Amino acid sequence: MMDENTRPFTINHHHEQHLFNTIRERDCDEYHYRSSRDDDMNDIYTSTLRELDNERDKRWRAEQEIKHLNDIINEFKKRVNDGRTNETILHELTEKHKQRLADEKSKFQDLTAILDDYKARLRSTDDQLCSYKKAQETNLQLIKTLESSLSKLESEKNELRITENEKIRNWERRCNTLQNENEILQQELKTIKQQLRECQELYTTREIQHKQEFEKCRIDLQATEVQQYIKQEIQRKEDIHRTEMTHQQEKLQSIAIEYKKLEDEFRDALKIEERRYQDLLKTNEILQKENELLQSSSTNIKQREESDRKMVNDLMVLVREQKQRLQERTKLNENLTHQNKHLTTKLERTIDELKKIREQILLLQKERRELDSKIIAQESVLSGLREEKKLWSHELAHQGASLAQDRGRLESTIQTLTSEVNTLKKQLDKEVDTCRIKQTIIESQLDTIQKLKDVIILIHRKFRKLYQSKKENFS
């Protein structure tokens, strides 16, 4: 009978399309990881080649099983022909089955040990992955804290620059206003001095004019008319002079008062100028001190900026190193996950093979039980025949006439035995036919695997073309 594990492997168009879509999606995702794509494709090829090797091994094992069964059948036939007892045959078969079961148990124990080893490796790799993930998270947190501290330093630096620039501008404005006021006061002093000089020049010019007029007016003083005229003029002039003197005295008093006022104003202006000059000197000294402080602070700020730049460069180098380490760790994690997947696939395949071997053992046990039952039936028939033979020998001594009847009975029993032998031969032929059918099924599976391999090669070529076209587009 045909086993469920040895069905003909068929693939429909829908399954092929689904397989194509899954491979396409997987390769589209792997396009983002350009460095690991070729490795994945090589892994796909290696996995397909391994599957082919596994199928070949299964076919070889099936052929070996068929050969072994044929050998057992031939030995059974030879032993039947040799005339060996069924007990010895059963004993030999049981011993062989026991040996095979012991071998299978030892293989199963070895495979379970390998499974435990792989599970331990998987646990260790999982622990390593967890540690790598934790280290990656800590590194990312450190990078974030460093970036936040860098942004804070840059903001503080900008604020210090803005405040220092504002202070410098305010002091420059104050200096400019004080310089303008000083220039205005100096100009006012110059104008006052010029006015004083002009007043002195007017006074000297008028005195000279009076002297000249007095010299021009000289006449004979001994004449009466002249003397009278002189007297009149003298009186008139004296009156005029008196009036003028009073007027001039009043003017002089007013001028003196104004002069005193001007002197007081000038003195006050000089005092104000002195005060302003002293204030300017003090402010100049303060500004010089502040300028020195600002220069020292600017030098300190420049040094801080240089140190900050150095720190930033060092931090950037650290960030790059951390990124490189993270990339290396991600690559290691990917390799470990790939190895784990490969190991799990291997383990699953070995488990499937063990299950199939177990099913084959169960089938062999069932066949053995059937053979045991058949042999027991044949032994019972043989024992019955022996008893009948004894009875016939006794009856032959006593009954000679009943030989014809017994002959018919014996012929019927011989016919039944021959029919049983024919049925056994037919069963053997059927088993041979089933083995041949299994062989044809395996060959059909190999053909389908070859077709799948051709489909995978075509898909790989298509993806290579797509990858090259996308690479050209990106370039």
CSV table of N, CA and C in Angstrom, one decimal, residues 157-245:
chain,number,residue,atom,x,y,z
A,157,LYS,N,26.5,79.2,24.3
A,157,LYS,CA,27.5,80.0,23.6
A,157,LYS,C,26.9,81.1,22.8
A,158,ASN,N,25.8,80.8,22.1
A,158,ASN,CA,25.1,81.8,21.3
A,158,ASN,C,24.6,82.9,22.2
A,159,GLU,N,24.0,82.6,23.4
A,159,GLU,CA,23.5,83.6,24.3
A,159,GLU,C,24.6,84.4,24.8
A,160,LEU,N,25.7,83.9,25.2
A,160,LEU,CA,26.9,84.7,25.7
A,160,LEU,C,27.3,85.6,24.6
A,161,ARG,N,27.4,85.2,23.4
A,161,ARG,CA,27.9,86.0,22.3
A,161,ARG,C,26.9,87.2,22.1
A,162,ILE,N,25.6,86.9,22.2
A,162,ILE,CA,24.6,88.0,22.0
A,162,ILE,C,24.7,89.0,23.1
A,163,THR,N,24.8,88.5,24.4
A,163,THR,CA,24.9,89.5,25.5
A,163,THR,C,26.1,90.3,25.5
A,164,GLU,N,27.3,89.7,25.1
A,164,GLU,CA,28.5,90.4,25.0
A,164,GLU,C,28.5,91.4,23.9
A,165,ASN,N,27.9,91.1,22.8
A,165,ASN,CA,27.8,92.0,21.7
A,165,ASN,C,26.9,93.2,22.1
A,166,GLU,N,25.8,93.0,22.8
A,166,GLU,CA,24.9,94.0,23.3
A,166,GLU,C,25.7,95.0,24.2
A,167,LYS,N,26.4,94.4,25.2
A,167,LYS,CA,27.2,95.2,26.1
A,167,LYS,C,28.2,96.1,25.4
A,168,ILE,N,28.9,95.5,24.4
A,168,ILE,CA,29.9,96.3,23.7
A,168,ILE,C,29.2,97.4,22.9
A,169,ARG,N,28.1,97.2,22.3
A,169,ARG,CA,27.4,98.2,21.6
A,169,ARG,C,26.9,99.3,22.5
A,170,ASN,N,26.4,99.0,23.7
A,170,ASN,CA,26.0,100.0,24.6
A,170,ASN,C,27.1,100.9,25.0
A,171,TRP,N,28.3,100.3,25.4
A,171,TRP,CA,29.4,101.1,25.8
A,171,TRP,C,30.0,101.9,24.6
A,172,GLU,N,29.9,101.4,23.4
A,172,GLU,CA,30.3,102.2,22.3
A,172,GLU,C,29.4,103.4,22.1
A,173,ARG,N,28.1,103.2,22.3
A,173,ARG,CA,27.2,104.3,22.2
A,173,ARG,C,27.4,105.4,23.2
A,174,ARG,N,27.7,105.0,24.5
A,174,ARG,CA,28.0,105.9,25.5
A,174,ARG,C,29.2,106.7,25.2
A,175,CYS,N,30.3,106.0,24.8
A,175,CYS,CA,31.5,106.7,24.4
A,175,CYS,C,31.3,107.7,23.3
A,176,ASN,N,30.5,107.4,22.3
A,176,ASN,CA,30.2,108.3,21.2
A,176,ASN,C,29.4,109.6,21.7
A,177,THR,N,28.4,109.3,22.6
A,177,THR,CA,27.7,110.5,23.1
A,177,THR,C,28.5,111.4,24.0
A,178,LEU,N,29.4,110.8,24.8
A,178,LEU,CA,30.3,111.6,25.6
A,178,LEU,C,31.3,112.4,24.8
A,179,GLN,N,31.8,111.8,23.7
A,179,GLN,CA,32.7,112.5,22.8
A,179,GLN,C,32.0,113.7,22.1
A,180,ASN,N,30.8,113.4,21.7
A,180,ASN,CA,30.0,114.5,21.1
A,180,ASN,C,29.8,115.7,22.0
A,181,GLU,N,29.4,115.4,23.3
A,181,GLU,CA,29.2,116.5,24.3
A,181,GLU,C,30.5,117.2,24.5
A,182,ASN,N,31.6,116.5,24.6
A,182,ASN,CA,32.9,117.2,24.8
A,182,ASN,C,33.2,118.2,23.7
A,183,GLU,N,33.0,117.7,22.5
A,183,GLU,CA,33.2,118.6,21.3
A,183,GLU,C,32.3,119.8,21.3
A,184,ILE,N,31.0,119.6,21.7
A,184,ILE,CA,30.1,120.8,21.7
A,184,ILE,C,30.6,121.8,22.8
A,185,LEU,N,31.0,121.4,23.9
A,185,LEU,CA,31.5,122.3,25.0
A,185,LEU,C,32.8,123.0,24.6
A,186,GLN,N,33.7,122.3,23.9
A,186,GLN,CA,34.9,122.9,23.4
A,186,GLN,C,34.5,124.0,22.4
A,187,GLN,N,33.6,123.7,21.5
A,187,GLN,CA,33.2,124.8,20.5
A,187,GLN,C,32.5,126.0,21.2
A,188,GLU,N,31.7,125.8,22.3
A,188,GLU,CA,31.1,126.9,23.0
A,188,GLU,C,32.2,127.7,23.7
A,189,LEU,N,33.3,127.1,24.3
A,189,LEU,CA,34.4,127.8,24.9
A,189,LEU,C,35.1,128.7,23.8
A,190,LYS,N,35.3,128.1,22.7
A,190,LYS,CA,36.0,128.9,21.6
A,190,LYS,C,35.1,130.1,21.2
A,191,THR,N,33.8,129.9,21.1
A,191,THR,CA,32.9,131.1,20.7
A,191,THR,C,33.0,132.2,21.8
A,192,ILE,N,33.0,131.8,23.1
A,192,ILE,CA,33.0,132.8,24.2
A,192,ILE,C,34.3,133.6,24.1
A,193,LYS,N,35.5,132.9,23.9
A,193,LYS,CA,36.8,133.5,23.8
A,193,LYS,C,36.8,134.5,22.7
A,194,GLN,N,36.3,134.1,21.5
A,194,GLN,CA,36.2,135.0,20.4
A,194,GLN,C,35.4,136.3,20.7
A,195,GLN,N,34.3,136.1,21.4
A,195,GLN,CA,33.5,137.3,21.7
A,195,GLN,C,34.2,138.2,22.6
A,196,LEU,N,35.0,137.7,23.6
A,196,LEU,CA,35.8,138.6,24.5
A,196,LEU,C,36.9,139.3,23.7
A,197,ARG,N,37.5,138.6,22.8
A,197,ARG,CA,38.5,139.3,22.0
A,197,ARG,C,37.9,140.4,21.1
A,198,GLU,N,36.8,140.2,20.6
A,198,GLU,CA,36.1,141.2,19.8
A,198,GLU,C,35.7,142.4,20.6
A,199,CYS,N,35.3,142.2,21.8
A,199,CYS,CA,34.9,143.3,22.7
A,199,CYS,C,36.2,144.2,23.1
A,200,GLN,N,37.3,143.5,23.3
A,200,GLN,CA,38.6,144.2,23.6
A,200,GLN,C,39.0,145.0,22.4
A,201,GLU,N,38.9,144.4,21.2
A,201,GLU,CA,39.3,145.1,20.0
A,201,GLU,C,38.4,146.4,19.7
A,202,LEU,N,37.1,146.3,20.0
A,202,LEU,CA,36.2,147.4,19.8
A,202,LEU,C,36.6,148.6,20.8
A,203,TYR,N,36.9,148.2,22.0
A,203,TYR,CA,37.3,149.2,23.0
A,203,TYR,C,38.6,149.9,22.6
A,204,THR,N,39.6,149.3,22.1
A,204,THR,CA,40.8,149.9,21.6
A,204,THR,C,40.6,150.8,20.4
A,205,THR,N,39.8,150.3,19.5
A,205,THR,CA,39.5,151.1,18.3
A,205,THR,C,38.7,152.4,18.6
A,206,ARG,N,37.8,152.4,19.5
A,206,ARG,CA,37.1,153.6,19.9
A,206,ARG,C,38.0,154.6,20.6
A,207,GLU,N,38.9,154.1,21.5
A,207,GLU,CA,39.8,155.0,22.1
A,207,GLU,C,40.7,155.7,21.1
A,208,ILE,N,41.1,155.0,20.1
A,208,ILE,CA,41.9,155.6,19.0
A,208,ILE,C,41.1,156.6,18.2
A,209,GLN,N,39.9,156.3,17.9
A,209,GLN,CA,39.0,157.3,17.2
A,209,GLN,C,38.8,158.6,18.0
A,210,HIS,N,38.6,158.5,19.3
A,210,HIS,CA,38.5,159.7,20.2
A,210,HIS,C,39.7,160.5,20.2
A,211,LYS,N,40.9,159.9,20.2
A,211,LYS,CA,42.1,160.7,20.2
A,211,LYS,C,42.3,161.4,18.9
A,212,GLN,N,42.0,160.7,17.8
A,212,GLN,CA,42.1,161.3,16.4
A,212,GLN,C,41.2,162.5,16.3
A,213,GLU,N,40.0,162.4,16.7
A,213,GLU,CA,39.0,163.5,16.7
A,213,GLU,C,39.4,164.7,17.6
A,214,PHE,N,40.0,164.4,18.7
A,214,PHE,CA,40.4,165.4,19.5
A,214,PHE,C,41.6,166.2,18.9
A,215,GLU,N,42.5,165.5,18.3
A,215,GLU,CA,43.6,166.2,17.6
A,215,GLU,C,43.2,167.0,16.4
A,216,LYS,N,42.1,166.6,15.7
A,216,LYS,CA,41.6,167.4,14.5
A,216,LYS,C,40.9,168.7,15.0
A,217,CYS,N,40.4,168.7,16.1
A,217,CYS,CA,39.6,169.9,16.5
A,217,CYS,C,40.5,171.0,17.3
A,218,ARG,N,41.7,171.1,17.1
A,218,ARG,CA,42.6,172.1,17.7
A,218,ARG,C,42.4,173.5,17.0
A,219,ILE,N,42.0,174.5,17.7
A,219,ILE,CA,41.8,175.9,17.2
A,219,ILE,C,42.5,176.9,18.2
A,220,ASP,N,42.6,178.2,17.8
A,220,ASP,CA,43.2,179.2,18.7
A,220,ASP,C,42.4,179.4,19.9
A,221,LEU,N,43.0,179.2,20.9
A,221,LEU,CA,42.3,179.2,22.2
A,221,LEU,C,42.2,180.7,22.8
A,222,GLN,N,43.0,181.6,22.3
A,222,GLN,CA,43.1,182.9,22.9
A,222,GLN,C,41.9,183.8,22.4
A,223,ALA,N,41.3,183.5,21.3
A,223,ALA,CA,40.1,184.3,20.8
A,223,ALA,C,39.0,184.2,21.7
A,224,THR,N,38.2,185.4,21.8
A,224,THR,CA,37.1,185.4,22.7
A,224,THR,C,36.0,184.5,22.3
A,225,GLU,N,35.7,184.7,21.0
A,225,GLU,CA,34.7,183.8,20.4
A,225,GLU,C,35.0,182.3,20.6
A,226,VAL,N,36.2,182.1,20.4
A,226,VAL,CA,36.6,180.7,20.5
A,226,VAL,C,36.5,180.3,22.0
A,227,GLN,N,36.9,181.2,22.9
A,227,GLN,CA,36.9,180.9,24.3
A,227,GLN,C,35.4,180.7,24.7
A,228,GLN,N,34.6,181.7,24.2
A,228,GLN,CA,33.1,181.5,24.5
A,228,GLN,C,32.6,180.2,24.0
A,229,TYR,N,33.0,180.0,22.7
A,229,TYR,CA,32.5,178.8,22.1
A,229,TYR,C,33.0,177.6,22.8
A,230,ILE,N,34.3,177.7,23.2
A,230,ILE,CA,34.9,176.6,23.9
A,230,ILE,C,34.2,176.4,25.2
A,231,LYS,N,33.9,177.6,25.9
A,231,LYS,CA,33.2,177.4,27.2
A,231,LYS,C,31.9,176.8,27.0
A,232,GLN,N,31.2,177.3,25.9
A,232,GLN,CA,29.8,176.7,25.7
A,232,GLN,C,30.0,175.2,25.3
A,233,GLU,N,30.9,175.0,24.4
A,233,GLU,CA,31.1,173.6,24.0
A,233,GLU,C,31.6,172.7,25.2
A,234,ILE,N,32.4,173.4,26.0
A,234,ILE,CA,32.9,172.6,27.2
A,234,ILE,C,31.8,172.3,28.1
A,235,GLN,N,30.9,173.3,28.3
A,235,GLN,CA,29.8,173.0,29.2
A,235,GLN,C,28.9,172.0,28.5
A,236,ARG,N,28.7,172.3,27.2
A,236,ARG,CA,27.8,171.3,26.5
A,236,ARG,C,28.4,169.9,26.5
A,237,LYS,N,29.7,169.9,26.2
A,237,LYS,CA,30.4,168.6,26.2
A,237,LYS,C,30.5,168.0,27.6
A,238,GLU,N,30.7,168.9,28.6
A,238,GLU,CA,30.7,168.4,29.9
A,238,GLU,C,29.4,167.8,30.3
A,239,ASP,N,28.3,168.5,29.9
A,239,ASP,CA,27.0,168.0,30.1
A,239,ASP,C,26.8,166.6,29.4
A,240,ILE,N,27.2,166.7,28.1
A,240,ILE,CA,27.1,165.5,27.3
A,240,ILE,C,28.0,164.4,27.9
A,241,HIS,N,29.2,164.9,28.3
A,241,HIS,CA,30.2,163.9,28.9
A,241,HIS,C,29.6,163.3,30.2
A,242,ARG,N,29.0,164.3,31.0
A,242,ARG,CA,28.4,163.8,32.2
A,242,ARG,C,27.3,162.7,31.9
A,243,THR,N,26.5,163.2,31.0
A,243,THR,CA,25.4,162.2,30.6
A,243,THR,C,26.0,160.9,30.0
A,244,GLU,N,27.0,161.2,29.2
A,244,GLU,CA,27.6,160.0,28.6
A,244,GLU,C,28.4,159.1,29.6
A,245,MET,N,29.0,159.9,30.6
A,245,MET,CA,29.7,159.2,31.6
A,245,MET,C,28.8,158.4,32.5
